[in-house]
mmCIF file of C-alpha atoms and ligand atoms in Angstrom:
data_model
loop_
_atom_site.group_PDB
_atom_site.id
_atom_site.type_symbol
_atom_site.label_atom_id
_atom_site.label_comp_id
_atom_site.label_asym_id
_atom_site.label_seq_id
_atom_site.Cartn_x
_atom_site.Cartn_y
_atom_site.Cartn_z
ATOM 1 C CA MET A 294 14.819 -29.787 6.701
ATOM 2 C CA ARG A 295 11.927 -29.341 4.286
ATOM 3 C CA LYS A 296 8.939 -31.625 4.723
ATOM 4 C CA LYS A 297 7.802 -33.014 1.381
ATOM 5 C CA ASN A 298 4.084 -32.476 1.887
ATOM 6 C CA LYS A 299 4.014 -29.420 4.058
ATOM 7 C CA ILE A 300 2.802 -26.157 2.604
ATOM 8 C CA ALA A 301 3.306 -22.918 4.501
ATOM 9 C CA ILE A 302 0.169 -20.805 4.148
ATOM 10 C CA LEU A 303 0.505 -17.053 4.624
ATOM 11 C CA PRO A 304 -2.993 -15.538 4.329
ATOM 12 C CA GLY A 305 -1.818 -11.970 5.017
ATOM 13 C CA ASP A 306 -4.183 -9.003 4.785
ATOM 14 C CA GLY A 307 -7.227 -7.705 2.895
ATOM 15 C CA ILE A 308 -9.061 -10.420 0.987
ATOM 16 C CA GLY A 309 -6.108 -12.809 1.566
ATOM 17 C CA PRO A 310 -7.642 -14.801 4.450
ATOM 18 C CA GLU A 311 -11.048 -15.239 2.797
ATOM 19 C CA VAL A 312 -9.717 -16.466 -0.545
ATOM 20 C CA ILE A 313 -7.185 -18.701 1.220
ATOM 21 C CA LYS A 314 -10.152 -20.242 3.055
ATOM 22 C CA GLU A 315 -11.503 -21.419 -0.288
ATOM 23 C CA THR A 316 -8.220 -23.101 -1.219
ATOM 24 C CA TYR A 317 -8.556 -25.331 1.850
ATOM 25 C CA LYS A 318 -11.667 -26.794 0.248
ATOM 26 C CA ILE A 319 -9.575 -27.696 -2.803
ATOM 27 C CA ILE A 320 -6.766 -29.124 -0.655
ATOM 28 C CA ASN A 321 -9.321 -31.322 1.133
ATOM 29 C CA VAL A 322 -10.518 -32.724 -2.196
ATOM 30 C CA LEU A 323 -6.924 -33.310 -3.312
ATOM 31 C CA ASN A 324 -6.124 -35.201 -0.115
ATOM 32 C CA ARG A 325 -9.320 -37.189 -0.100
ATOM 33 C CA TYR A 326 -9.659 -38.106 -3.760
ATOM 34 C CA PHE A 327 -6.337 -37.529 -5.481
ATOM 35 C CA ASN A 328 -4.220 -39.351 -2.914
ATOM 36 C CA LEU A 329 -2.210 -36.295 -1.962
ATOM 37 C CA ASN A 330 -1.245 -35.917 1.644
ATOM 38 C CA ILE A 331 -0.858 -32.155 1.868
ATOM 39 C CA GLN A 332 -0.315 -30.752 5.323
ATOM 40 C CA THR A 333 -0.742 -27.055 5.889
ATOM 41 C CA LYS A 334 0.312 -24.638 8.555
ATOM 42 C CA GLU A 335 -0.499 -20.936 8.682
ATOM 43 C CA TYR A 336 1.952 -18.156 9.476
ATOM 44 C CA ASP A 337 1.561 -14.399 9.717
ATOM 45 C CA ILE A 338 3.026 -11.875 7.316
ATOM 46 C CA GLY A 339 2.442 -8.217 6.458
ATOM 47 C CA GLY A 340 -0.007 -6.007 8.322
ATOM 48 C CA ILE A 341 -1.400 -8.745 10.533
ATOM 49 C CA ALA A 342 2.136 -9.663 11.619
ATOM 50 C CA ILE A 343 2.869 -5.996 12.368
ATOM 51 C CA ASP A 344 -0.246 -5.873 14.549
ATOM 52 C CA LYS A 345 0.679 -9.069 16.395
ATOM 53 C CA TYR A 346 4.476 -8.960 16.596
ATOM 54 C CA GLY A 347 5.438 -5.450 15.522
ATOM 55 C CA ILE A 348 7.265 -6.686 12.395
ATOM 56 C CA GLY A 349 6.141 -7.665 8.896
ATOM 57 C CA LEU A 350 8.107 -10.895 8.649
ATOM 58 C CA PRO A 351 8.427 -12.667 12.015
ATOM 59 C CA GLU A 352 11.124 -15.273 12.607
ATOM 60 C CA GLU A 353 8.477 -17.950 13.136
ATOM 61 C CA THR A 354 7.178 -17.345 9.610
ATOM 62 C CA ILE A 355 10.665 -17.633 8.125
ATOM 63 C CA VAL A 356 11.329 -20.900 9.972
ATOM 64 C CA GLY A 357 7.906 -22.268 8.968
ATOM 65 C CA CYS A 358 8.632 -21.483 5.297
ATOM 66 C CA GLU A 359 12.054 -23.096 5.557
ATOM 67 C CA LYS A 360 10.444 -26.324 6.731
ATOM 68 C CA SER A 361 7.926 -26.399 3.883
ATOM 69 C CA ILE A 362 8.012 -27.598 0.299
ATOM 70 C CA ALA A 363 6.354 -24.371 -0.923
ATOM 71 C CA ILE A 364 4.606 -21.198 0.198
ATOM 72 C CA LEU A 365 1.057 -20.198 -0.634
ATOM 73 C CA LEU A 366 0.576 -16.483 -0.040
ATOM 74 C CA GLY A 367 -2.689 -14.519 0.092
ATOM 75 C CA SER A 368 -2.063 -10.799 -0.140
ATOM 76 C CA ILE A 369 -0.337 -8.095 1.834
ATOM 77 C CA GLY A 370 -1.031 -4.526 2.919
ATOM 78 C CA GLY A 371 -3.855 -2.044 3.297
ATOM 79 C CA PRO A 372 -4.610 1.557 4.280
ATOM 80 C CA LYS A 373 -4.554 0.651 7.979
ATOM 81 C CA TRP A 374 -0.733 0.653 7.918
ATOM 82 C CA ASN A 375 -0.221 3.768 5.770
ATOM 83 C CA TYR A 376 0.834 5.768 8.824
ATOM 84 C CA LEU A 377 4.029 3.724 9.174
ATOM 85 C CA PRO A 378 7.306 4.910 7.660
ATOM 86 C CA LEU A 379 7.950 3.338 4.242
ATOM 87 C CA HIS A 380 10.435 0.688 5.375
ATOM 88 C CA GLN A 381 8.035 -0.545 8.079
ATOM 89 C CA GLN A 382 4.995 -0.832 5.843
ATOM 90 C CA PRO A 383 3.660 -4.363 5.240
ATOM 91 C CA GLU A 384 4.734 -4.455 1.567
ATOM 92 C CA ARG A 385 8.337 -3.524 2.361
ATOM 93 C CA SER A 386 8.808 -5.220 5.727
ATOM 94 C CA GLY A 387 6.738 -8.282 4.810
ATOM 95 C CA LEU A 388 6.678 -9.040 1.094
ATOM 96 C CA LEU A 389 9.932 -7.498 -0.134
ATOM 97 C CA ASN A 390 11.847 -8.937 2.835
ATOM 98 C CA LEU A 391 10.424 -12.363 2.139
ATOM 99 C CA ARG A 392 11.451 -12.149 -1.532
ATOM 100 C CA LYS A 393 14.971 -11.083 -0.611
ATOM 101 C CA LYS A 394 15.332 -13.520 2.289
ATOM 102 C CA PHE A 395 14.550 -16.553 0.115
ATOM 103 C CA GLY A 396 16.093 -15.125 -3.062
ATOM 104 C CA PHE A 397 12.912 -15.390 -5.133
ATOM 105 C CA PHE A 398 14.532 -13.800 -8.184
ATOM 106 C CA CYS A 399 12.253 -15.264 -10.806
ATOM 107 C CA ASN A 400 8.643 -14.154 -10.997
ATOM 108 C CA LEU A 401 6.242 -15.753 -13.477
ATOM 109 C CA ARG A 402 3.000 -13.900 -14.145
ATOM 110 C CA PRO A 403 0.807 -15.475 -16.774
ATOM 111 C CA ALA A 404 -1.890 -13.187 -18.181
ATOM 112 C CA LYS A 405 -4.294 -14.974 -20.411
ATOM 113 C CA LEU A 406 -7.562 -13.981 -21.888
ATOM 114 C CA TYR A 407 -10.280 -16.482 -21.047
ATOM 115 C CA PRO A 408 -12.506 -16.894 -24.106
ATOM 116 C CA GLU A 409 -15.550 -16.994 -21.784
ATOM 117 C CA LEU A 410 -14.551 -13.604 -20.361
ATOM 118 C CA ARG A 411 -13.425 -11.831 -23.520
ATOM 119 C CA LYS A 412 -16.125 -9.191 -23.077
ATOM 120 C CA LEU A 413 -14.522 -8.030 -19.829
ATOM 121 C CA SER A 414 -11.336 -6.899 -21.509
ATOM 122 C CA PRO A 415 -11.162 -3.113 -21.705
ATOM 123 C CA LEU A 416 -9.670 -3.536 -25.198
ATOM 124 C CA ARG A 417 -11.818 -3.416 -28.342
ATOM 125 C CA LYS A 418 -13.276 -6.658 -29.670
ATOM 126 C CA GLU A 419 -11.114 -6.646 -32.824
ATOM 127 C CA ILE A 420 -7.955 -6.300 -30.741
ATOM 128 C CA VAL A 421 -8.669 -9.278 -28.509
ATOM 129 C CA SER A 422 -10.317 -11.421 -31.170
ATOM 130 C CA ASN A 423 -7.139 -13.525 -31.506
ATOM 131 C CA GLY A 424 -6.980 -13.972 -27.743
ATOM 132 C CA PHE A 425 -3.644 -13.719 -25.965
ATOM 133 C CA ASN A 426 -1.603 -15.612 -23.463
ATOM 134 C CA ILE A 427 1.358 -13.601 -22.206
ATOM 135 C CA LEU A 428 3.824 -14.883 -19.657
ATOM 136 C CA CYS A 429 5.549 -11.977 -17.904
ATOM 137 C CA ILE A 430 8.868 -13.062 -16.488
ATOM 138 C CA ARG A 431 9.979 -10.407 -14.038
ATOM 139 C CA GLU A 432 13.323 -10.223 -12.247
ATOM 140 C CA LEU A 433 12.270 -9.917 -8.617
ATOM 141 C CA THR A 434 15.204 -9.402 -6.270
ATOM 142 C CA GLY A 435 17.340 -6.826 -8.060
ATOM 143 C CA GLY A 436 17.124 -3.456 -9.772
ATOM 144 C CA ILE A 437 15.795 -0.272 -8.251
ATOM 145 C CA TYR A 438 13.697 -2.064 -5.610
ATOM 146 C CA PHE A 439 16.769 -3.131 -3.688
ATOM 147 C CA GLY A 440 19.632 -1.108 -5.206
ATOM 148 C CA LEU A 441 21.784 0.940 -2.839
ATOM 149 C CA PRO A 442 22.263 3.748 -2.125
ATOM 150 C CA LYS A 443 18.731 4.924 -1.651
ATOM 151 C CA GLY A 444 17.508 7.638 0.665
ATOM 152 C CA THR A 445 16.288 11.164 1.242
ATOM 153 C CA LYS A 446 18.778 13.942 1.990
ATOM 154 C CA LYS A 447 19.174 17.687 1.980
ATOM 155 C CA ASN A 448 21.513 19.792 -0.095
ATOM 156 C CA GLY A 449 21.399 23.090 1.736
ATOM 157 C CA LYS A 450 17.705 23.900 1.702
ATOM 158 C CA ASN A 451 16.896 21.509 -1.117
ATOM 159 C CA LYS A 452 15.547 18.170 -0.120
ATOM 160 C CA TYR A 453 16.162 15.330 -2.571
ATOM 161 C CA ALA A 454 15.536 11.612 -2.757
ATOM 162 C CA PHE A 455 17.264 8.908 -4.765
ATOM 163 C CA ASP A 456 17.137 5.220 -5.633
ATOM 164 C CA THR A 457 19.619 3.117 -7.537
ATOM 165 C CA GLU A 458 18.825 0.945 -10.542
ATOM 166 C CA ILE A 459 21.611 -1.621 -10.491
ATOM 167 C CA TYR A 460 21.938 -4.972 -12.205
ATOM 168 C CA TYR A 461 24.755 -7.455 -11.908
ATOM 169 C CA GLU A 462 25.454 -9.509 -15.005
ATOM 170 C CA PHE A 463 24.808 -12.734 -13.072
ATOM 171 C CA GLU A 464 21.348 -11.502 -12.054
ATOM 172 C CA ILE A 465 20.425 -10.902 -15.690
ATOM 173 C CA GLU A 466 21.952 -14.194 -16.791
ATOM 174 C CA ARG A 467 20.049 -16.368 -14.320
ATOM 175 C CA ILE A 468 16.632 -14.873 -15.111
ATOM 176 C CA ALA A 469 17.452 -15.084 -18.836
ATOM 177 C CA HIS A 470 18.236 -18.792 -18.531
ATOM 178 C CA VAL A 471 14.886 -19.457 -16.872
ATOM 179 C CA ALA A 472 13.082 -17.550 -19.619
ATOM 180 C CA PHE A 473 14.949 -19.267 -22.445
ATOM 181 C CA GLN A 474 14.417 -22.702 -20.937
ATOM 182 C CA ILE A 475 10.666 -22.118 -20.701
ATOM 183 C CA ALA A 476 10.638 -20.660 -24.224
ATOM 184 C CA GLN A 477 12.537 -23.620 -25.623
ATOM 185 C CA LYS A 478 10.339 -26.179 -23.918
ATOM 186 C CA LYS A 479 7.048 -24.532 -24.830
ATOM 187 C CA LYS A 480 8.127 -23.173 -28.240
ATOM 188 C CA LEU A 481 7.492 -19.550 -27.295
ATOM 189 C CA ARG A 482 9.047 -16.278 -28.461
ATOM 190 C CA ILE A 483 10.764 -13.946 -26.028
ATOM 191 C CA THR A 484 10.490 -10.179 -26.050
ATOM 192 C CA SER A 485 13.026 -8.605 -23.723
ATOM 193 C CA ILE A 486 12.069 -5.154 -22.481
ATOM 194 C CA ASP A 487 14.529 -2.439 -21.433
ATOM 195 C CA LYS A 488 15.380 1.239 -21.812
ATOM 196 C CA ALA A 489 18.730 0.711 -23.507
ATOM 197 C CA ASN A 490 18.459 4.040 -25.343
ATOM 198 C CA VAL A 491 18.915 5.812 -21.996
ATOM 199 C CA LEU A 492 20.001 3.583 -19.120
ATOM 200 C CA GLU A 493 23.412 1.977 -18.578
ATOM 201 C CA SER A 494 21.789 -0.857 -16.625
ATOM 202 C CA SER A 495 19.544 -1.530 -19.632
ATOM 203 C CA ILE A 496 22.524 -1.643 -22.007
ATOM 204 C CA LEU A 497 24.034 -4.381 -19.855
ATOM 205 C CA TRP A 498 20.612 -6.045 -19.680
ATOM 206 C CA ARG A 499 20.299 -6.175 -23.476
ATOM 207 C CA LYS A 500 23.879 -7.350 -24.070
ATOM 208 C CA THR A 501 23.543 -10.088 -21.465
ATOM 209 C CA ILE A 502 20.214 -11.306 -22.848
ATOM 210 C CA GLU A 503 21.820 -11.423 -26.337
ATOM 211 C CA LYS A 504 24.751 -13.398 -24.953
ATOM 212 C CA VAL A 505 22.532 -15.947 -23.184
ATOM 213 C CA SER A 506 20.340 -16.279 -26.301
ATOM 214 C CA LYS A 507 23.300 -17.753 -28.223
ATOM 215 C CA LYS A 508 22.879 -20.893 -26.126
ATOM 216 C CA TYR A 509 19.271 -21.226 -27.277
ATOM 217 C CA PRO A 510 19.451 -20.837 -31.058
ATOM 218 C CA ASN A 511 15.897 -22.116 -31.585
ATOM 219 C CA VAL A 512 14.263 -19.443 -29.487
ATOM 220 C CA ILE A 513 13.135 -16.302 -31.278
ATOM 221 C CA LEU A 514 14.256 -13.217 -29.348
ATOM 222 C CA SER A 515 13.401 -9.579 -29.906
ATOM 223 C CA HIS A 516 13.902 -6.409 -27.871
ATOM 224 C CA LEU A 517 11.592 -3.482 -27.188
ATOM 225 C CA TYR A 518 12.000 -0.292 -25.241
ATOM 226 C CA ILE A 519 9.665 -0.083 -22.255
ATOM 227 C CA ASP A 520 7.681 2.881 -23.612
ATOM 228 C CA ASN A 521 7.046 1.152 -26.914
ATOM 229 C CA ALA A 522 6.224 -2.130 -25.138
ATOM 230 C CA ALA A 523 3.564 -0.386 -23.050
ATOM 231 C CA MET A 524 1.934 0.751 -26.323
ATOM 232 C CA GLN A 525 2.333 -2.532 -28.188
ATOM 233 C CA ILE A 526 0.652 -4.499 -25.410
ATOM 234 C CA ILE A 527 -2.583 -2.568 -25.864
ATOM 235 C CA LYS A 528 -2.238 -2.308 -29.640
ATOM 236 C CA ASN A 529 -1.794 -6.002 -30.272
ATOM 237 C CA PRO A 530 -1.311 -8.242 -27.230
ATOM 238 C CA SER A 531 -1.292 -11.432 -29.289
ATOM 239 C CA GLN A 532 2.179 -10.536 -30.663
ATOM 240 C CA PHE A 533 3.679 -11.497 -27.287
ATOM 241 C CA ASP A 534 4.441 -14.896 -25.777
ATOM 242 C CA ILE A 535 7.048 -14.232 -23.094
ATOM 243 C CA ILE A 536 7.894 -10.768 -21.826
ATOM 244 C CA LEU A 537 11.228 -10.807 -20.024
ATOM 245 C CA THR A 538 12.121 -7.772 -17.983
ATOM 246 C CA SER A 539 13.558 -6.111 -14.885
ATOM 247 C CA ASN A 540 11.936 -5.709 -11.491
ATOM 248 C CA LEU A 541 10.414 -2.250 -11.977
ATOM 249 C CA PHE A 542 9.434 -2.610 -15.633
ATOM 250 C CA GLY A 543 7.982 -6.036 -14.811
ATOM 251 C CA ASP A 544 5.936 -4.597 -11.972
ATOM 252 C CA ILE A 545 4.316 -2.145 -14.365
ATOM 253 C CA LEU A 546 3.937 -4.320 -17.447
ATOM 254 C CA SER A 547 2.563 -7.305 -15.534
ATOM 255 C CA ASP A 548 -0.223 -5.075 -14.203
ATOM 256 C CA GLU A 549 -0.897 -3.791 -17.710
ATOM 257 C CA CYS A 550 -1.117 -7.351 -19.035
ATOM 258 C CA ALA A 551 -3.350 -8.356 -16.115
ATOM 259 C CA MET A 552 -5.679 -5.418 -16.684
ATOM 260 C CA ILE A 553 -6.283 -6.149 -20.360
ATOM 261 C CA THR A 554 -7.490 -9.668 -19.510
ATOM 262 C CA GLY A 555 -10.333 -7.915 -17.697
ATOM 263 C CA SER A 556 -10.146 -10.480 -14.929
ATOM 264 C CA ILE A 557 -7.369 -9.646 -12.507
ATOM 265 C CA GLY A 558 -9.142 -11.723 -9.853
ATOM 266 C CA MET A 559 -8.255 -14.791 -11.881
ATOM 267 C CA LEU A 560 -4.519 -14.416 -12.362
ATOM 268 C CA PRO A 561 -2.044 -16.456 -10.330
ATOM 269 C CA SER A 562 1.706 -15.999 -10.084
ATOM 270 C CA ALA A 563 4.740 -17.972 -8.993
ATOM 271 C CA SER A 564 8.237 -16.997 -7.899
ATOM 272 C CA PHE A 565 11.279 -19.219 -7.528
ATOM 273 C CA ASN A 566 14.734 -19.080 -6.076
ATOM 274 C CA GLU A 567 17.865 -20.812 -7.366
ATOM 275 C CA ASN A 568 16.866 -24.071 -5.634
ATOM 276 C CA LYS A 569 13.439 -23.936 -7.290
ATOM 277 C CA PHE A 570 11.791 -23.285 -3.940
ATOM 278 C CA GLY A 571 8.593 -21.468 -4.810
ATOM 279 C CA ILE A 572 6.052 -18.989 -3.529
ATOM 280 C CA TYR A 573 2.637 -18.771 -5.150
ATOM 281 C CA GLU A 574 0.259 -15.825 -4.888
ATOM 282 C CA PRO A 575 -2.569 -14.085 -6.760
ATOM 283 C CA ALA A 576 -1.450 -11.314 -9.087
ATOM 284 C CA GLY A 577 -4.040 -8.862 -7.743
ATOM 285 C CA GLY A 578 -3.611 -6.876 -4.555
ATOM 286 C CA SER A 579 -5.172 -7.136 -1.112
ATOM 287 C CA ALA A 580 -8.312 -5.239 -2.250
ATOM 288 C CA PRO A 581 -9.214 -3.909 1.233
ATOM 289 C CA ASP A 582 -12.286 -2.162 -0.226
ATOM 290 C CA ILE A 583 -14.034 -5.508 -0.750
ATOM 291 C CA GLN A 584 -12.591 -7.267 2.277
ATOM 292 C CA ASN A 585 -14.986 -9.446 4.357
ATOM 293 C CA LYS A 586 -17.893 -8.953 1.959
ATOM 294 C CA ASN A 587 -17.832 -12.472 0.568
ATOM 295 C CA ILE A 588 -17.551 -11.063 -2.963
ATOM 296 C CA ALA A 589 -13.837 -11.502 -3.740
ATOM 297 C CA ASN A 590 -12.961 -13.896 -6.531
ATOM 298 C CA PRO A 591 -11.068 -16.884 -5.104
ATOM 299 C CA ILE A 592 -9.980 -18.160 -8.546
ATOM 300 C CA ALA A 593 -6.578 -16.407 -8.600
ATOM 301 C CA GLN A 594 -5.781 -17.978 -5.242
ATOM 302 C CA ILE A 595 -6.955 -21.423 -6.336
ATOM 303 C CA LEU A 596 -4.960 -21.143 -9.584
ATOM 304 C CA SER A 597 -1.928 -20.172 -7.468
ATOM 305 C CA LEU A 598 -2.434 -23.395 -5.534
ATOM 306 C CA SER A 599 -2.693 -25.187 -8.865
ATOM 307 C CA MET A 600 0.683 -23.757 -9.956
ATOM 308 C CA LEU A 601 2.118 -24.944 -6.629
ATOM 309 C CA ILE A 602 0.815 -28.457 -7.284
ATOM 310 C CA GLU A 603 2.377 -28.368 -10.758
ATOM 311 C CA TYR A 604 5.787 -26.893 -9.988
ATOM 312 C CA SER A 605 6.532 -27.674 -6.332
ATOM 313 C CA LEU A 606 4.636 -30.948 -5.876
ATOM 314 C CA LYS A 607 5.362 -31.892 -9.501
ATOM 315 C CA LYS A 608 1.867 -33.157 -10.222
ATOM 316 C CA PRO A 609 1.013 -31.451 -13.520
ATOM 317 C CA LYS A 610 -1.938 -33.740 -14.244
ATOM 318 C CA ILE A 611 -3.626 -32.881 -10.961
ATOM 319 C CA SER A 612 -2.940 -29.220 -11.612
ATOM 320 C CA ARG A 613 -4.645 -29.584 -14.991
ATOM 321 C CA CYS A 614 -7.675 -31.130 -13.261
ATOM 322 C CA ILE A 615 -7.958 -28.070 -11.014
ATOM 323 C CA ASN A 616 -7.678 -25.748 -14.004
ATOM 324 C CA LYS A 617 -10.252 -27.783 -15.872
ATOM 325 C CA SER A 618 -12.729 -27.619 -13.004
ATOM 326 C CA ILE A 619 -12.377 -23.821 -12.933
ATOM 327 C CA LYS A 620 -12.933 -23.677 -16.681
ATOM 328 C CA ASN A 621 -16.047 -25.828 -16.347
ATOM 329 C CA VAL A 622 -17.488 -23.676 -13.569
ATOM 330 C CA LEU A 623 -17.039 -20.645 -15.841
ATOM 331 C CA LYS A 624 -18.521 -22.466 -18.819
ATOM 332 C CA LYS A 625 -21.646 -23.160 -16.784
ATOM 333 C CA GLY A 626 -21.951 -19.395 -16.337
ATOM 334 C CA TYR A 627 -21.098 -19.070 -12.650
ATOM 335 C CA ARG A 628 -19.455 -15.730 -11.884
ATOM 336 C CA THR A 629 -18.281 -13.782 -8.876
ATOM 337 C CA LEU A 630 -19.166 -10.084 -8.877
ATOM 338 C CA ASP A 631 -15.912 -8.896 -10.496
ATOM 339 C CA ILE A 632 -16.490 -11.016 -13.606
ATOM 340 C CA ALA A 633 -20.310 -11.044 -13.689
ATOM 341 C CA ASN A 634 -22.006 -9.901 -16.901
ATOM 342 C CA ASP A 635 -25.139 -9.144 -14.985
ATOM 343 C CA LYS A 636 -24.156 -7.333 -11.793
ATOM 344 C CA GLU A 637 -27.421 -8.462 -10.190
ATOM 345 C CA LYS A 638 -26.615 -12.119 -10.639
ATOM 346 C CA TYR A 639 -23.429 -13.332 -9.070
ATOM 347 C CA ILE A 640 -22.196 -15.958 -6.657
ATOM 348 C CA THR A 641 -20.235 -15.387 -3.456
ATOM 349 C CA THR A 642 -16.603 -16.183 -2.684
ATOM 350 C CA GLU A 643 -17.711 -19.212 -0.681
ATOM 351 C CA GLU A 644 -20.101 -20.464 -3.350
ATOM 352 C CA MET A 645 -17.343 -20.218 -5.968
ATOM 353 C CA GLY A 646 -15.024 -22.262 -3.720
ATOM 354 C CA ASN A 647 -17.739 -24.879 -3.196
ATOM 355 C CA LEU A 648 -18.492 -25.153 -6.901
ATOM 356 C CA ILE A 649 -14.849 -25.533 -7.907
ATOM 357 C CA SER A 650 -14.438 -28.268 -5.271
ATOM 358 C CA GLU A 651 -17.521 -30.077 -6.573
ATOM 359 C CA PHE A 652 -16.317 -29.812 -10.169
ATOM 360 C CA LEU A 653 -12.904 -31.063 -9.071
ATOM 361 C CA ILE A 654 -14.503 -34.179 -7.611
ATOM 362 C CA LYS A 655 -16.234 -34.638 -10.980
ATOM 363 C CA GLU A 656 -12.841 -34.338 -12.711
ATOM 364 C CA TYR A 657 -11.555 -37.049 -10.394
ATOM 365 C CA GLU A 658 -14.483 -39.305 -11.213
ATOM 366 C CA LYS A 659 -13.985 -38.735 -14.955
ATOM 367 C CA ASN A 660 -10.309 -39.545 -14.718
ATOM 368 C CA GLU A 661 -10.681 -42.406 -12.303
ATOM 369 C CA LYS A 662 -10.934 -44.822 -15.192
ATOM 370 C CA ASN A 663 -7.451 -43.714 -16.196
ATOM 371 C CA VAL A 664 -6.299 -44.563 -12.667
ATOM 372 C CA ILE A 665 -5.209 -41.002 -12.219
ATOM 373 C CA SER A 666 -4.489 -41.256 -8.532
ATOM 374 C CA LYS A 667 -2.065 -44.119 -8.986
ATOM 375 C CA ASN A 668 -0.117 -42.804 -11.930
ATOM 376 C CA ILE A 669 0.578 -39.258 -10.938
HETATM 377 C C1 IPM B 821 3.628 -6.712 -6.831
HETATM 378 C C2 IPM B 821 3.336 -5.588 -5.880
HETATM 379 C C3 IPM B 821 4.565 -5.345 -5.026
HETATM 380 C C4 IPM B 821 5.706 -4.950 -5.957
HETATM 381 C C5 IPM B 821 4.360 -4.300 -3.934
HETATM 382 C C6 IPM B 821 3.185 -4.631 -3.050
HETATM 383 C C7 IPM B 821 5.606 -4.099 -3.105
HETATM 384 O O1 IPM B 821 2.940 -4.458 -6.546
HETATM 385 O O2 IPM B 821 3.887 -7.843 -6.368
HETATM 386 O O3 IPM B 821 3.603 -6.488 -8.039
HETATM 387 O O4 IPM B 821 5.831 -3.773 -6.309
HETATM 388 O O5 IPM B 821 6.464 -5.834 -6.340
HETATM 389 MN MN1 MN B 822 2.798 -4.695 -8.725
#
């Protein structure tokens, strides 16, 4: 039985625990001012779970997630566990198992350029002058990540390794429906990405996307090959609204989109299963090199919480208040090291969390006249 207000928090490894700590400050404000009654409980996943229990995804964590309305994840993995065989490493035994276990097939990764941070983009000024706001929709439980057979064998003296890129029609259909529904609702174009000039699985991908698109005649759909897409994204990112693609291509392109925003520490993501149960996590990695230095940017984690409030708790107005408070903190010029113009002048992880909480209280006070807490 899922509890309506319970969120399972999985801090994980690297900077995960320290940025998760900042989201508690936000949750406290939400409970105190916005009339939410969020209860949290922490569970282990990834490297820390391997250290404690010998496995990346302990049963207790699975049960805890099953009892919750949503999962908030920090980040997973680090060099400490590199010695383990591939299938025991935190990413495989923790994250990929979790995705498969709950069937989180649909991964949403928004990559938007913040006007305040335009200078941080590695792309030239003229290229980003129109801004961009790309939503990568990545299939997350199929394709080459999970396809069988996979393995390493020997043919006489010759060692070889293989993986299988496999897509069932139903897997392509269900992710396509999610993408088209979002596109229809928000009046966005879809670009579907594949390698249909080479791969059988991509031919089925393209045909299936075409078939599903017939049900959404108002949505503009186009197709690009992955190699061309990788070029187009850096040539003119503003031509894209939604990028819809497979697990592996989505892994690569979502990082490309994140990188050109110049602010990977600010990008959240959400994944859903067929029952709309969701997991929310920053798009960046566990960043072990900056772990425990109080310099990590907690914004991606706080925005992930904000997506959770919007989609799992169904409180879009409160989510907008969180986003607004982040925007206002940036407008006032506060920056963590990763996004600082002047590398001498920056605020810490904890200070950023404090400021966003304070600005969120201000948002509450501004909206109080509109009786926000009663209507949402
Ligand atoms: C991501 C990550 C994971 C992936 C790794 C850690 C297994 O890169 O979420 O994009 O490849 O999906
Ligand atoms: Mn990735």
